């Protein structure tokens, strides 16, 4: 999916690696406003998941004003 612009430590590779967004669950916390997506971040070398994080959900076509 989308390569992220930061690096994390991969326990499987035992080094600091580039990461990418390998899975996204949209609007998983509906009781919390604004809505958030749950993103799984994976190692670009071994493809193993490193961590899960939340990110603010943005709708398509939504511009910064």
CSV table of N, CA and C in Angstrom, one decimal:
chain,number,residue,atom,x,y,z
A,1,UNK,N,0.8,-1.2,0.0
A,1,UNK,CA,0.0,0.0,0.0
A,1,UNK,C,0.9,1.2,0.0
A,2,UNK,N,0.7,2.1,1.0
A,2,UNK,CA,1.4,3.4,1.1
A,2,UNK,C,2.7,3.3,1.9
A,3,UNK,N,3.9,3.6,1.3
A,3,UNK,CA,5.1,3.7,2.1
A,3,UNK,C,5.1,4.9,3.0
A,4,UNK,N,5.4,4.7,4.2
A,4,UNK,CA,5.4,5.8,5.2
A,4,UNK,C,6.7,6.5,5.3
A,5,UNK,N,6.8,7.7,5.7
A,5,UNK,CA,8.0,8.5,5.7
A,5,UNK,C,8.7,8.4,7.0
A,6,UNK,N,8.7,7.3,7.7
A,6,UNK,CA,9.5,7.1,8.9
A,6,UNK,C,9.9,5.7,9.0
A,7,UNK,N,10.9,5.4,10.0
A,7,UNK,CA,11.4,4.1,10.1
A,7,UNK,C,11.2,3.6,11.5
A,8,UNK,N,11.0,2.3,11.7
A,8,UNK,CA,10.8,1.6,13.0
A,8,UNK,C,11.7,0.4,13.1
A,9,UNK,N,11.9,0.0,14.3
A,9,UNK,CA,12.7,-1.2,14.6
A,9,UNK,C,11.9,-2.5,14.3
A,10,UNK,N,12.4,-3.4,13.5
A,10,UNK,CA,11.7,-4.7,13.2
A,10,UNK,C,12.4,-5.7,14.1
A,11,UNK,N,11.6,-6.4,14.9
A,11,UNK,CA,12.2,-7.4,15.8
A,11,UNK,C,12.6,-8.7,15.0
A,12,UNK,N,11.9,-8.9,13.9
A,12,UNK,CA,12.2,-10.1,13.1
A,12,UNK,C,13.5,-9.9,12.3
A,13,UNK,N,13.7,-8.7,11.7
A,13,UNK,CA,14.9,-8.4,11.0
A,13,UNK,C,16.1,-8.0,11.9
A,14,UNK,N,15.7,-7.5,13.1
A,14,UNK,CA,16.6,-7.0,14.1
A,14,UNK,C,17.4,-5.8,13.6
A,15,UNK,N,16.7,-4.9,13.0
A,15,UNK,CA,17.3,-3.6,12.5
A,15,UNK,C,16.2,-2.6,12.3
A,16,UNK,N,16.6,-1.4,12.1
A,16,UNK,CA,15.7,-0.3,11.8
A,16,UNK,C,15.4,-0.3,10.3
A,17,UNK,N,14.1,-0.3,9.9
A,17,UNK,CA,13.7,-0.5,8.5
A,17,UNK,C,12.7,0.5,8.1
A,18,UNK,N,12.5,0.7,6.8
A,18,UNK,CA,11.4,1.5,6.3
A,18,UNK,C,10.1,0.7,6.5
A,19,UNK,N,9.0,1.4,6.6
A,19,UNK,CA,7.7,0.7,6.9
A,19,UNK,C,6.7,1.2,5.9
A,20,UNK,N,5.6,0.4,5.7
A,20,UNK,CA,4.5,0.7,4.9
A,20,UNK,C,3.2,0.4,5.5
A,21,UNK,N,2.2,1.0,5.1
A,21,UNK,CA,0.8,0.7,5.6
A,21,UNK,C,0.3,-0.5,4.9
A,22,UNK,N,0.2,-1.6,5.6
A,22,UNK,CA,-0.2,-2.9,5.0
A,22,UNK,C,-1.7,-3.2,5.2
A,23,UNK,N,-2.3,-2.6,6.1
A,23,UNK,CA,-3.8,-2.8,6.3
A,23,UNK,C,-4.4,-1.6,7.0
A,24,UNK,N,-5.6,-1.3,6.5
A,24,UNK,CA,-6.4,-0.2,7.1
A,24,UNK,C,-7.8,-0.6,7.4
A,25,UNK,N,-8.3,-0.4,8.6
A,25,UNK,CA,-9.7,-0.6,8.9
A,25,UNK,C,-10.3,0.7,9.1
A,26,UNK,N,-11.3,1.1,8.3
A,26,UNK,CA,-11.8,2.4,8.3
A,26,UNK,C,-12.9,2.6,9.4
A,27,UNK,N,-12.8,3.7,10.1
A,27,UNK,CA,-13.8,4.1,11.1
A,27,UNK,C,-14.1,3.0,12.1
A,28,UNK,N,-13.1,2.5,12.8
A,28,UNK,CA,-13.3,1.4,13.7
A,28,UNK,C,-13.7,1.9,15.1
A,29,UNK,N,-13.7,3.1,15.4
A,29,UNK,CA,-14.1,3.6,16.7
A,29,UNK,C,-15.2,4.6,16.6
A,30,UNK,N,-16.4,4.1,16.2
A,30,UNK,CA,-17.6,5.0,15.9
A,30,UNK,C,-18.1,5.8,17.1
A,31,UNK,N,-17.8,5.3,18.3
A,31,UNK,CA,-18.3,6.0,19.5
A,31,UNK,C,-17.4,7.2,19.8
A,32,UNK,N,-16.3,7.4,19.2
A,32,UNK,CA,-15.4,8.5,19.4
A,32,UNK,C,-15.5,9.4,18.2
A,33,UNK,N,-15.8,10.7,18.4
A,33,UNK,CA,-15.8,11.7,17.3
A,33,UNK,C,-14.6,12.6,17.5
A,34,UNK,N,-13.9,12.9,16.5
A,34,UNK,CA,-14.0,12.5,15.1
A,34,UNK,C,-13.7,11.0,14.9
A,35,UNK,N,-13.9,10.5,13.7
A,35,UNK,CA,-13.7,9.1,13.4
A,35,UNK,C,-12.2,8.8,13.1
A,36,UNK,N,-11.8,7.6,13.6
A,36,UNK,CA,-10.4,7.2,13.4
A,36,UNK,C,-10.3,5.9,12.6
A,37,UNK,N,-9.2,5.7,11.9
A,37,UNK,CA,-8.9,4.5,11.2
A,37,UNK,C,-7.9,3.7,12.0
A,38,UNK,N,-7.9,2.4,12.0
A,38,UNK,CA,-6.9,1.6,12.6
A,38,UNK,C,-5.9,1.1,11.5
A,39,UNK,N,-4.7,1.5,11.6
A,39,UNK,CA,-3.7,1.2,10.5
A,39,UNK,C,-2.6,0.2,11.1
A,40,UNK,N,-2.4,-0.9,10.3
A,40,UNK,CA,-1.3,-1.8,10.7
A,40,UNK,C,-0.1,-1.4,9.8
A,41,UNK,N,1.1,-1.2,10.5
A,41,UNK,CA,2.3,-0.9,9.8
A,41,UNK,C,3.2,-2.1,9.8
A,42,UNK,N,3.7,-2.4,8.6
A,42,UNK,CA,4.6,-3.6,8.3
A,42,UNK,C,6.0,-3.2,7.9
A,43,UNK,N,6.9,-4.1,8.1
A,43,UNK,CA,8.3,-4.0,7.6
A,43,UNK,C,8.3,-4.2,6.1
A,44,UNK,N,9.1,-3.3,5.5
A,44,UNK,CA,9.2,-3.4,4.0
A,44,UNK,C,10.1,-4.5,3.6
A,45,UNK,N,10.9,-5.0,4.5
A,45,UNK,CA,11.9,-6.1,4.1
A,45,UNK,C,11.2,-7.5,4.3
A,46,UNK,N,10.7,-7.8,5.5
A,46,UNK,CA,10.2,-9.1,5.8
A,46,UNK,C,8.6,-9.2,5.7
A,47,UNK,N,8.0,-8.1,5.6
A,47,UNK,CA,6.5,-8.0,5.4
A,47,UNK,C,5.7,-8.4,6.7
A,48,UNK,N,6.4,-8.5,7.9
A,48,UNK,CA,5.8,-8.8,9.1
A,48,UNK,C,5.2,-7.5,9.8
A,49,UNK,N,4.0,-7.6,10.4
A,49,UNK,CA,3.5,-6.4,11.1
A,49,UNK,C,4.4,-6.0,12.3
A,50,UNK,N,4.5,-4.7,12.4
A,50,UNK,CA,5.4,-4.1,13.5
A,50,UNK,C,4.5,-3.5,14.5
A,51,UNK,N,3.5,-2.7,14.2
A,51,UNK,CA,2.6,-2.1,15.2
A,51,UNK,C,1.3,-1.7,14.5
A,52,UNK,N,0.3,-1.4,15.4
A,52,UNK,CA,-1.0,-0.8,15.0
A,52,UNK,C,-1.1,0.6,15.5
A,53,UNK,N,-1.7,1.5,14.8
A,53,UNK,CA,-1.8,2.8,15.2
A,53,UNK,C,-3.2,3.4,14.7
A,54,UNK,N,-3.6,4.4,15.3
A,54,UNK,CA,-4.9,5.1,14.8
A,54,UNK,C,-4.5,6.4,14.1
A,55,UNK,N,-5.3,6.7,13.1
A,55,UNK,CA,-5.1,7.9,12.3
A,55,UNK,C,-6.5,8.5,12.1
A,56,UNK,N,-6.5,9.8,12.1
A,56,UNK,CA,-7.8,10.5,11.8
A,56,UNK,C,-8.3,10.2,10.5
A,57,UNK,N,-9.6,9.8,10.4
A,57,UNK,CA,-10.2,9.4,9.1
A,57,UNK,C,-10.5,10.7,8.3
A,58,UNK,N,-10.1,10.7,7.0
A,58,UNK,CA,-10.3,11.8,6.1
A,58,UNK,C,-11.1,11.2,5.0
A,59,UNK,N,-12.2,11.9,4.6
A,59,UNK,CA,-13.1,11.5,3.5
A,59,UNK,C,-12.4,11.9,2.2
A,60,UNK,N,-12.7,11.2,1.1
A,60,UNK,CA,-12.2,11.5,-0.2
A,60,UNK,C,-12.7,12.8,-0.6
A,61,UNK,N,-11.9,13.6,-1.2
A,61,UNK,CA,-12.3,14.9,-1.7
A,61,UNK,C,-12.3,16.0,-0.7
A,62,UNK,N,-11.9,15.7,0.5
A,62,UNK,CA,-11.9,16.7,1.6
A,62,UNK,C,-10.6,17.5,1.5
A,63,UNK,N,-10.6,18.8,1.4
A,63,UNK,CA,-9.5,19.6,1.3
A,63,UNK,C,-9.2,20.3,2.6
A,64,UNK,N,-7.9,20.7,2.8
A,64,UNK,CA,-7.5,21.5,3.9
A,64,UNK,C,-7.9,23.0,3.6
A,65,UNK,N,-8.6,23.6,4.6
A,65,UNK,CA,-9.0,25.0,4.4
A,65,UNK,C,-8.4,25.9,5.3
